[in-house]
Coordinates of C-alpha atoms and ligand atoms in Angstrom, one line a residue:
M1 CA 0.3 17.5 -19.1
K2 CA 0.3 18.5 -15.1
T3 CA 4.4 20.1 -14.7
P4 CA 5.8 17.1 -12.2
E5 CA 6.6 18.7 -8.6
K6 CA 8.7 18.2 -6.0
F7 CA 8.5 17.9 -2.2
V8 CA 10.9 20.8 -0.2
I9 CA 11.4 20.1 3.7
K10 CA 12.8 22.5 5.5
G11 CA 14.3 19.6 8.2
G12 CA 14.7 19.9 11.9
R13 CA 10.8 21.1 13.0
V14 CA 9.6 18.9 15.9
L15 CA 5.9 17.6 15.1
R16 CA 3.8 17.9 17.7
G17 CA -0.1 17.9 17.8
T18 CA -2.7 15.1 16.2
V19 CA -2.8 13.3 12.8
D20 CA -5.9 11.5 11.6
I21 CA -5.3 8.2 9.6
S22 CA -7.1 7.8 6.3
G23 CA -8.7 4.9 5.0
A24 CA -6.4 1.8 4.1
K25 CA -5.2 2.1 0.4
N26 CA -4.7 -1.8 0.4
A27 CA -8.0 -2.7 1.0
V28 CA -9.8 0.0 -0.5
V29 CA -7.9 -1.3 -3.9
A30 CA -9.7 -4.5 -3.2
I31 CA -13.0 -3.7 -2.3
L32 CA -13.7 -0.9 -5.1
P33 CA -13.4 -3.8 -7.7
A34 CA -15.1 -6.0 -5.4
V35 CA -18.3 -3.9 -5.9
I36 CA -18.6 -5.7 -9.2
L37 CA -19.8 -8.8 -7.8
A38 CA -22.5 -6.6 -5.9
D39 CA -26.4 -6.7 -7.6
E40 CA -27.0 -3.6 -5.6
P41 CA -25.1 0.1 -5.7
C42 CA -22.9 0.0 -2.5
I43 CA -21.7 2.7 0.1
I44 CA -18.0 3.2 -0.1
E45 CA -17.0 5.8 3.3
N46 CA -13.5 6.3 4.7
V47 CA -12.1 6.2 1.8
P48 CA -8.5 7.9 1.0
D49 CA -8.3 10.4 -1.4
I50 CA -4.8 9.1 -2.6
S51 CA -4.4 8.3 -6.5
D52 CA -4.9 4.4 -6.9
V53 CA -8.1 5.8 -5.6
E54 CA -8.7 7.7 -8.7
I55 CA -7.3 5.2 -10.6
S56 CA -9.9 2.3 -9.7
I57 CA -12.8 4.6 -10.0
A58 CA -12.1 5.5 -13.7
I59 CA -11.5 1.6 -14.2
L60 CA -15.4 1.5 -12.6
R61 CA -16.6 4.2 -14.7
Q62 CA -14.9 3.2 -17.6
L63 CA -16.2 -0.4 -17.5
G64 CA -19.8 0.8 -16.8
A65 CA -20.2 1.8 -13.3
V66 CA -21.9 4.6 -12.0
V67 CA -19.5 6.2 -9.5
R68 CA -20.8 9.8 -7.1
K69 CA -18.9 10.9 -4.7
I70 CA -21.2 11.5 -1.9
S71 CA -19.2 13.3 0.6
P72 CA -15.2 14.5 0.5
N73 CA -14.4 10.2 1.3
S74 CA -17.6 8.4 0.2
Y75 CA -18.2 7.0 -3.0
E76 CA -21.8 5.4 -4.0
I77 CA -20.9 3.0 -7.0
D78 CA -23.2 1.3 -8.6
G79 CA -22.1 -2.0 -11.0
R80 CA -25.3 -2.6 -12.4
G81 CA -24.5 -1.6 -16.0
I82 CA -21.1 -2.6 -16.2
N83 CA -21.0 -4.7 -19.4
L84 CA -17.4 -4.8 -20.2
W85 CA -14.4 -7.6 -18.7
T86 CA -11.4 -6.1 -20.3
V87 CA -9.5 -3.9 -18.5
P88 CA -6.7 -2.9 -21.5
Y89 CA -3.0 -1.9 -20.3
Q90 CA -4.0 2.0 -20.9
W91 CA -6.4 1.6 -17.8
A92 CA -4.4 -1.1 -15.8
R93 CA -0.4 -0.2 -16.0
K94 CA -0.3 2.7 -13.1
M95 CA -1.3 0.6 -10.9
R96 CA -0.7 -2.6 -9.3
A97 CA -3.5 -3.5 -7.4
S98 CA -5.6 -3.8 -11.0
Y99 CA -5.3 -7.5 -10.8
Y100 CA -8.2 -7.1 -8.3
F101 CA -10.1 -6.5 -11.7
M102 CA -9.3 -10.0 -12.7
G103 CA -11.1 -11.9 -9.5
A104 CA -14.2 -9.5 -9.0
L105 CA -15.0 -9.3 -13.0
L106 CA -14.2 -13.3 -13.1
G107 CA -16.3 -13.8 -10.5
R108 CA -19.3 -11.5 -12.1
F109 CA -19.4 -12.2 -15.6
G110 CA -17.2 -15.6 -15.6
H111 CA -14.6 -14.7 -17.6
C112 CA -12.2 -11.4 -18.2
R113 CA -9.2 -9.9 -19.9
V114 CA -7.5 -7.6 -17.6
S115 CA -3.6 -6.3 -18.7
L116 CA -0.6 -8.0 -16.5
P117 CA 0.3 -5.0 -14.0
G118 CA 3.2 -3.1 -14.9
G119 CA 6.8 -3.3 -14.5
C120 CA 7.4 -2.8 -10.6
P121 CA 9.9 -1.1 -8.7
L122 CA 9.7 -3.6 -6.0
G123 CA 11.4 -6.4 -8.3
D124 CA 9.6 -9.7 -9.9
R125 CA 6.6 -10.1 -8.6
P126 CA 5.0 -12.9 -10.3
I127 CA 1.0 -13.9 -9.8
D128 CA 1.7 -17.3 -10.5
Q129 CA -0.3 -18.3 -7.6
H130 CA -3.4 -15.9 -8.7
L131 CA -3.4 -17.8 -11.9
K132 CA -3.2 -21.5 -10.1
A133 CA -6.3 -20.1 -7.5
F134 CA -8.5 -19.3 -10.7
K135 CA -7.4 -22.7 -12.3
R136 CA -8.3 -24.7 -9.0
L137 CA -11.7 -22.9 -9.5
G138 CA -12.2 -24.3 -12.9
A139 CA -10.6 -21.2 -15.3
D140 CA -9.0 -21.4 -17.9
C141 CA -6.0 -18.9 -17.8
K142 CA -3.9 -18.2 -21.1
V143 CA -1.5 -14.8 -21.1
D144 CA -1.0 -13.1 -24.5
C145 CA 0.4 -9.6 -25.6
G146 CA 0.2 -8.5 -22.1
M147 CA -3.4 -9.9 -21.2
V148 CA -4.6 -12.2 -19.1
D149 CA -7.2 -13.9 -20.5
I150 CA -9.6 -16.2 -18.5
T151 CA -12.6 -18.2 -19.8
T152 CA -14.7 -21.0 -17.2
P153 CA -15.9 -23.5 -20.0
N154 CA -18.2 -24.8 -17.3
G155 CA -18.8 -22.3 -14.7
L156 CA -16.8 -21.5 -11.2
R157 CA -16.5 -24.0 -8.8
G158 CA -15.3 -24.3 -4.9
A159 CA -12.2 -26.1 -4.4
Q160 CA -9.3 -26.2 -2.0
I161 CA -6.3 -23.8 -2.9
F162 CA -3.4 -24.3 -1.2
F163 CA -1.0 -21.4 -1.4
D164 CA 3.0 -22.6 -2.1
L165 CA 3.9 -19.0 -0.2
V166 CA 1.8 -16.6 1.7
T167 CA 0.3 -14.0 -0.7
V168 CA -1.9 -11.2 -0.2
G169 CA -3.3 -10.3 -3.2
A170 CA -3.9 -14.2 -4.6
T171 CA -5.8 -14.8 -1.6
M172 CA -7.9 -11.3 -2.3
N173 CA -8.0 -12.4 -5.5
T174 CA -9.4 -15.9 -4.6
I175 CA -12.1 -14.7 -2.4
L176 CA -13.3 -12.1 -4.9
A177 CA -13.4 -14.9 -7.4
A178 CA -14.5 -18.0 -5.0
V179 CA -17.3 -15.5 -3.2
K180 CA -20.1 -16.2 -5.7
A181 CA -18.5 -19.4 -6.9
D182 CA -20.7 -22.6 -6.8
G183 CA -20.0 -24.8 -3.6
L184 CA -17.2 -24.5 -1.2
T185 CA -13.5 -23.4 -1.7
V186 CA -10.9 -23.6 0.8
I187 CA -8.1 -21.4 1.2
E188 CA -4.5 -22.8 3.0
N189 CA -1.7 -20.8 4.1
A190 CA -3.9 -17.7 3.2
A191 CA -2.3 -14.3 3.8
K192 CA -4.1 -12.5 6.9
E193 CA -3.6 -8.8 6.5
P194 CA -5.6 -6.6 8.1
H195 CA -6.6 -5.9 4.5
I196 CA -7.7 -9.3 3.8
V197 CA -10.0 -9.2 7.0
D198 CA -11.7 -6.1 5.4
L199 CA -12.3 -7.3 1.9
A200 CA -13.4 -10.5 3.6
S201 CA -15.9 -8.4 6.2
F202 CA -17.5 -5.9 2.9
L203 CA -18.3 -8.9 1.1
N204 CA -19.8 -10.8 4.0
S205 CA -21.9 -7.2 4.9
M206 CA -23.4 -7.9 1.3
G207 CA -24.4 -11.2 2.1
A208 CA -21.3 -13.1 1.3
D209 CA -20.3 -16.5 3.7
I210 CA -16.6 -16.1 4.2
M211 CA -15.5 -17.4 7.5
G212 CA -11.3 -17.3 8.5
A213 CA -10.1 -14.4 7.2
G214 CA -7.2 -13.6 9.2
T215 CA -6.2 -16.8 10.1
D216 CA -4.2 -19.1 7.3
T217 CA -7.3 -20.9 6.2
I218 CA -10.2 -19.1 4.6
K219 CA -13.7 -20.9 3.6
I220 CA -15.8 -19.2 1.1
R221 CA -19.4 -20.8 0.4
G222 CA -20.3 -19.4 -2.5
V223 CA -23.9 -17.4 -2.6
P224 CA -25.9 -16.4 -6.3
Y225 CA -26.5 -12.8 -4.7
L226 CA -24.4 -10.0 -2.8
H227 CA -26.9 -7.1 -1.8
G228 CA -26.2 -3.4 -1.3
T229 CA -23.8 -2.3 1.5
C230 CA -22.6 0.9 3.5
Y231 CA -19.6 0.0 4.3
P232 CA -16.1 2.3 6.3
V233 CA -12.7 0.3 5.2
I234 CA -10.3 0.2 7.7
P235 CA -7.8 2.8 9.0
D236 CA -4.2 2.5 7.2
Q237 CA -2.3 0.8 9.6
I238 CA 1.3 1.5 7.1
E239 CA -0.1 5.5 6.9
A240 CA -0.2 5.2 10.7
G241 CA 3.3 3.3 11.0
T242 CA 4.9 6.1 8.8
Y243 CA 3.2 9.3 11.0
M244 CA 4.4 7.5 14.3
V245 CA 7.8 7.1 13.0
A246 CA 8.0 10.7 11.7
A247 CA 7.0 11.7 14.9
A248 CA 9.8 9.8 16.7
A249 CA 12.5 10.5 13.8
T250 CA 12.0 14.4 14.9
K251 CA 11.8 13.9 18.6
G252 CA 8.4 14.6 19.0
D253 CA 5.4 14.3 20.3
V254 CA 2.0 13.1 18.0
L255 CA -1.1 11.5 18.9
V256 CA -2.1 9.4 15.8
R257 CA -5.8 8.8 15.5
N258 CA -8.0 6.8 13.7
V259 CA -6.0 3.6 14.3
I260 CA -6.7 0.0 15.1
P261 CA -3.8 -0.3 17.6
K262 CA -3.9 -4.1 16.9
H263 CA -2.8 -3.5 13.6
L264 CA 0.2 -1.8 15.1
E265 CA 1.3 -4.6 17.4
S266 CA 4.7 -5.4 16.1
I267 CA 5.1 -1.7 14.5
I268 CA 4.7 -0.4 18.2
D269 CA 7.1 -3.8 19.4
I270 CA 10.2 -2.3 17.3
M271 CA 10.0 1.5 18.0
E272 CA 10.0 0.5 21.7
K273 CA 12.8 -1.6 21.4
I274 CA 14.2 1.5 19.5
G275 CA 13.5 3.8 22.6
V276 CA 10.4 5.5 21.3
K277 CA 7.2 6.0 24.0
I278 CA 4.2 5.0 22.9
E279 CA 0.7 5.0 24.8
Q280 CA -2.4 3.3 23.4
Y281 CA -5.9 4.2 23.2
D282 CA -9.2 2.7 22.1
D283 CA -8.6 4.1 18.8
A284 CA -5.5 5.9 19.1
V285 CA -1.6 5.7 19.7
R286 CA 0.5 8.3 21.3
V287 CA 4.0 8.7 20.3
F288 CA 6.8 10.8 21.6
V289 CA 10.4 10.1 22.7
D290 CA 12.4 11.5 25.9
G291 CA 15.5 9.7 25.5
P292 CA 17.7 8.4 23.2
L293 CA 17.0 6.2 20.4
V294 CA 19.1 2.9 20.4
K295 CA 19.7 0.2 17.5
A296 CA 17.5 -2.5 16.7
N297 CA 17.0 -5.6 14.8
V298 CA 14.3 -6.1 12.4
K299 CA 12.6 -8.5 10.1
T300 CA 9.8 -8.3 7.8
R301 CA 7.5 -10.8 7.6
P302 CA 3.6 -11.2 6.7
H303 CA 1.1 -10.2 9.1
P304 CA 1.6 -10.1 12.0
G305 CA 4.9 -10.0 11.8
F306 CA 6.3 -6.6 11.0
P307 CA 5.3 -5.6 7.5
T308 CA 7.5 -4.7 4.6
D309 CA 5.4 -1.8 3.7
M310 CA 6.8 -0.6 7.0
Q311 CA 10.6 -1.4 6.4
P312 CA 12.3 1.8 4.3
Q313 CA 10.7 3.5 6.8
I314 CA 11.6 1.9 10.3
S315 CA 15.2 2.2 8.3
A316 CA 15.2 5.8 8.2
L317 CA 14.5 5.9 11.7
L318 CA 17.4 3.7 12.5
C319 CA 20.0 5.7 10.4
L320 CA 18.8 8.4 13.5
A321 CA 19.8 5.8 16.5
E322 CA 22.5 4.9 18.1
G323 CA 24.7 1.8 17.1
T324 CA 24.4 -0.8 14.1
S325 CA 20.9 -2.4 13.4
I326 CA 20.7 -5.4 10.9
I327 CA 17.5 -5.5 8.6
K328 CA 16.3 -8.2 7.4
E329 CA 13.7 -8.2 4.3
G330 CA 11.5 -11.2 4.7
V331 CA 9.0 -10.6 2.1
S332 CA 9.8 -8.9 -0.9
D333 CA 12.7 -9.4 -3.6
A334 CA 14.0 -5.6 -4.1
R335 CA 13.3 -3.2 -0.8
F336 CA 16.7 -1.7 -0.7
Q337 CA 16.8 0.4 -3.8
Y338 CA 16.0 4.1 -1.1
V339 CA 19.1 2.7 0.2
E340 CA 21.3 5.1 -2.2
E341 CA 19.4 7.8 -1.6
L342 CA 19.5 7.9 2.1
R343 CA 22.9 7.6 1.7
R344 CA 22.8 11.1 -0.4
M345 CA 21.3 12.4 3.2
G346 CA 24.6 11.0 5.2
A347 CA 23.0 7.3 5.9
D348 CA 25.6 4.8 6.6
I349 CA 24.2 2.0 5.1
Q350 CA 25.5 -1.3 3.5
V351 CA 23.1 -3.9 1.4
D352 CA 24.1 -7.4 0.3
G353 CA 21.0 -9.1 -1.2
K354 CA 17.7 -9.0 1.4
V355 CA 20.1 -7.6 4.1
A356 CA 20.9 -4.1 5.0
V357 CA 23.6 -3.0 8.1
I358 CA 22.6 0.5 9.3
E359 CA 25.7 2.2 11.4
G360 CA 22.9 4.8 12.9
T361 CA 24.6 8.2 12.5
G362 CA 22.4 10.0 15.1
S363 CA 21.6 12.8 12.6
L364 CA 20.9 13.2 8.5
T365 CA 21.6 16.1 6.5
G366 CA 19.2 17.3 3.6
A367 CA 19.7 17.0 0.2
P368 CA 17.5 16.4 -3.6
V369 CA 16.8 12.9 -3.9
K370 CA 14.1 11.2 -5.7
A371 CA 11.3 8.6 -4.4
C372 CA 12.0 5.4 -5.9
D373 CA 8.7 3.6 -5.0
L374 CA 5.5 4.5 -1.9
R375 CA 7.5 3.7 0.9
A376 CA 10.9 4.4 0.3
G377 CA 9.5 7.8 -0.5
A378 CA 7.8 7.4 2.9
A379 CA 11.2 6.8 4.2
L380 CA 12.5 10.4 2.8
M381 CA 10.0 12.3 3.6
I382 CA 10.8 10.9 7.0
A383 CA 14.6 11.8 6.9
G384 CA 13.7 14.7 5.5
L385 CA 11.9 16.2 8.4
A386 CA 14.4 14.9 10.8
A387 CA 17.7 16.6 8.7
N388 CA 19.3 19.2 9.1
G389 CA 18.9 21.3 5.8
I390 CA 16.7 21.4 3.1
T391 CA 15.4 17.8 1.3
T392 CA 14.2 18.0 -1.6
I393 CA 12.2 14.9 -3.0
E394 CA 11.1 13.9 -6.6
D395 CA 8.8 11.3 -8.4
I396 CA 6.2 12.2 -5.6
F397 CA 3.7 10.7 -7.7
H398 CA 4.7 7.8 -5.5
I399 CA 4.2 9.4 -2.3
E400 CA 0.7 10.3 -4.0
R401 CA -0.6 6.8 -4.7
G402 CA -1.1 5.9 -1.1
Y403 CA -0.7 9.3 1.3
A404 CA -3.5 11.4 1.4
D405 CA -2.6 15.0 1.8
M406 CA 0.8 14.2 3.3
Q407 CA 1.8 17.5 3.0
G408 CA -1.2 19.0 4.8
K409 CA -1.2 16.4 7.5
L410 CA 2.8 16.9 8.4
R411 CA 2.4 20.9 8.1
A412 CA -0.7 21.0 11.1
L413 CA 1.9 18.8 12.9
G414 CA 4.3 21.9 12.6
A415 CA 6.6 20.1 9.6
E416 CA 7.8 23.0 7.2
I417 CA 7.2 21.6 3.5
C418 CA 6.1 22.6 0.7
K419 CA 5.5 21.5 -3.3
A420 CA 7.1 23.2 -5.9
P421 CA 7.1 22.6 -9.4
V422 CA 10.5 20.7 -10.6
S423 CA 12.4 22.7 -12.9
H424 CA 14.9 21.2 -15.3
E425 CA 16.2 24.4 -16.0
E426 CA 17.3 24.3 -12.7
D427 CA 18.4 20.2 -13.2
A428 CA 20.7 21.7 -16.1
K429 CA 22.0 24.9 -14.1
H430 CA 23.0 22.6 -11.5
E431 CA 24.9 20.5 -14.1
Q432 CA 26.5 23.0 -15.7
D433 CA 28.0 24.8 -12.1
A434 CA 29.2 21.2 -11.1
K435 CA 30.7 21.1 -15.0
K436 CA 32.5 24.7 -14.0
N437 CA 33.4 23.6 -10.9
A438 CA 35.2 20.0 -11.7
V439 CA 37.1 22.0 -14.9
Ligands
LIG1 N1 4.0 -13.7 -4.8 C1 4.5 -14.6 -5.8 N2 3.3 -15.2 -6.7 C2 2.4 -15.3 -6.5 C3 2.1 -13.6 -5.9 C4 2.9 -13.5 -5.3 O1 5.8 -15.3 -6.1 O2 1.1 -15.2 -7.0 C5 5.6 -13.3 -4.5 C6 5.7 -12.1 -4.1 O3 6.4 -11.6 -5.5 C7 6.4 -11.1 -3.0 C8 5.5 -12.4 -2.3 O4 5.0 -13.6 -2.8 O5 8.2 -11.5 -3.1 C9 4.5 -11.8 -1.8 O6 3.4 -11.2 -2.1 P1 2.3 -10.2 -2.4 O7 1.5 -11.1 -3.2 O8 1.9 -10.9 -0.6 O9 1.9 -9.2 -2.6 P2 1.1 -8.0 -3.4 O10 -0.7 -8.6 -3.5 O11 2.0 -8.3 -4.7 C10 0.4 -6.4 -1.9 C11 0.7 -5.2 -1.4 C12 2.1 -4.2 -1.0 C13 2.8 -5.5 -0.1 C14 2.4 -6.5 -0.1 C15 3.2 -7.5 0.9 C16 -1.2 -4.6 -2.1 C17 -2.0 -3.6 -3.3 N3 -0.3 -4.5 -1.9 O12 0.6 -6.1 -2.5 O13 2.0 -2.6 -1.0 O14 3.8 -4.6 0.2 O15 1.5 -7.6 -0.9 O16 2.2 -7.4 2.1 O17 -2.0 -4.7 -1.3 C18 2.4 -1.3 -0.9 O18 1.4 -0.8 0.3 O19 3.6 -0.3 -0.9 C19 3.2 -2.1 -1.4 C20 3.7 -3.2 -2.1

């Protein structure tokens, strides 16, 4: 087994230079399973080098697809040989987005057996809306022994689907299941995130007939055949936002390239309120700070609102600002677990349910901390870059699920960061020292 590693960051370096943003995690984790629906091989470009992609590709291979890496960020995938429609727990447990294999396998074979996605550090995340949509399309869904077993006694038929809440996952999964169904499917109260538009564009590039992605009504007319395509994944909105916040937190000056500025509007709006200067270009934004950072109130909402996936990072920035900021979490049930770790670095944050009150302290101090999920990890990276002293971040596998080469990209911007093995002997020694000191 690989020895677990931690990030070691010496804070206080001002980030300067240029960073290139990778393809979007939340788009690629749906586009890779979507290849199962293709009747010819596909080439997917701008694929980020992250562990969620490794897992998706491993699942595709185990199902019988032939996957060939043709350049550092492009894969050719031939799914014609797929002859399994079961995704067991061992394959699915490491990645919540494994639920996209349900929609894709169902759309191709009319049945599937896919493990419920494993436990999630972001609280209770049911998939009732996914199953509701599959049922509307004519499927029978049963859950037994942790597996979702879906059959379609009379095939998949287009239907009218209204989601009880705005859900990214269920919107994408319904598109996957409906794209080859018989007739017209209309999704109402659909999510509008950029990755939904990207999945629809990918499928349309293969001959699908999907209209309205990016609005709250999506219409999908089923087609019998999807031909091959060569498709580049959109840039990652959240990775871009994370580097923008990191630049601001260190009072740096960074050109964040390969972005779609339109996707960053809500992030830019809040950062400007905090006092960060942002210049927008066609496919880049320059982020710099030439004055004080000040408080701001933030409420996360579905797109085009401020993304929940940027909430921990912006909170880290607001710890460094002057004044009291209020953060309201409007999407996720449990997204303040990182607060405890930021407090170890000197942050003054009080949480009450889905609201956090941050008293800006102007500075943070390095400390040993643990990433409890992907964006929590990103927030701790930002805090560590800005803090005085050394920060060590454990459980970095969370970060590597969604950020391609974060260490390399930050180093190129001037950060002092390296990886080191997590040494349990070291931990035990610290514990012993602490006990001695306590006596
Ligand atoms: N929900 C239900 N029932 C459902 C589906 C969702 O109650 O059937 C609830 C969830 O519990 C949650 C809310 O609706 O409270 C929104 O869930 P959504 O389905 O929109 O989220 P998701 O598909 O599970 C995706 C991203 C998340 C991101 C959310 C919100 C992927 C693979 N994941 O999750 O990304 O936070 O949308 O935008 O696309 C991340 O990248 O760090 C991450 C967690």
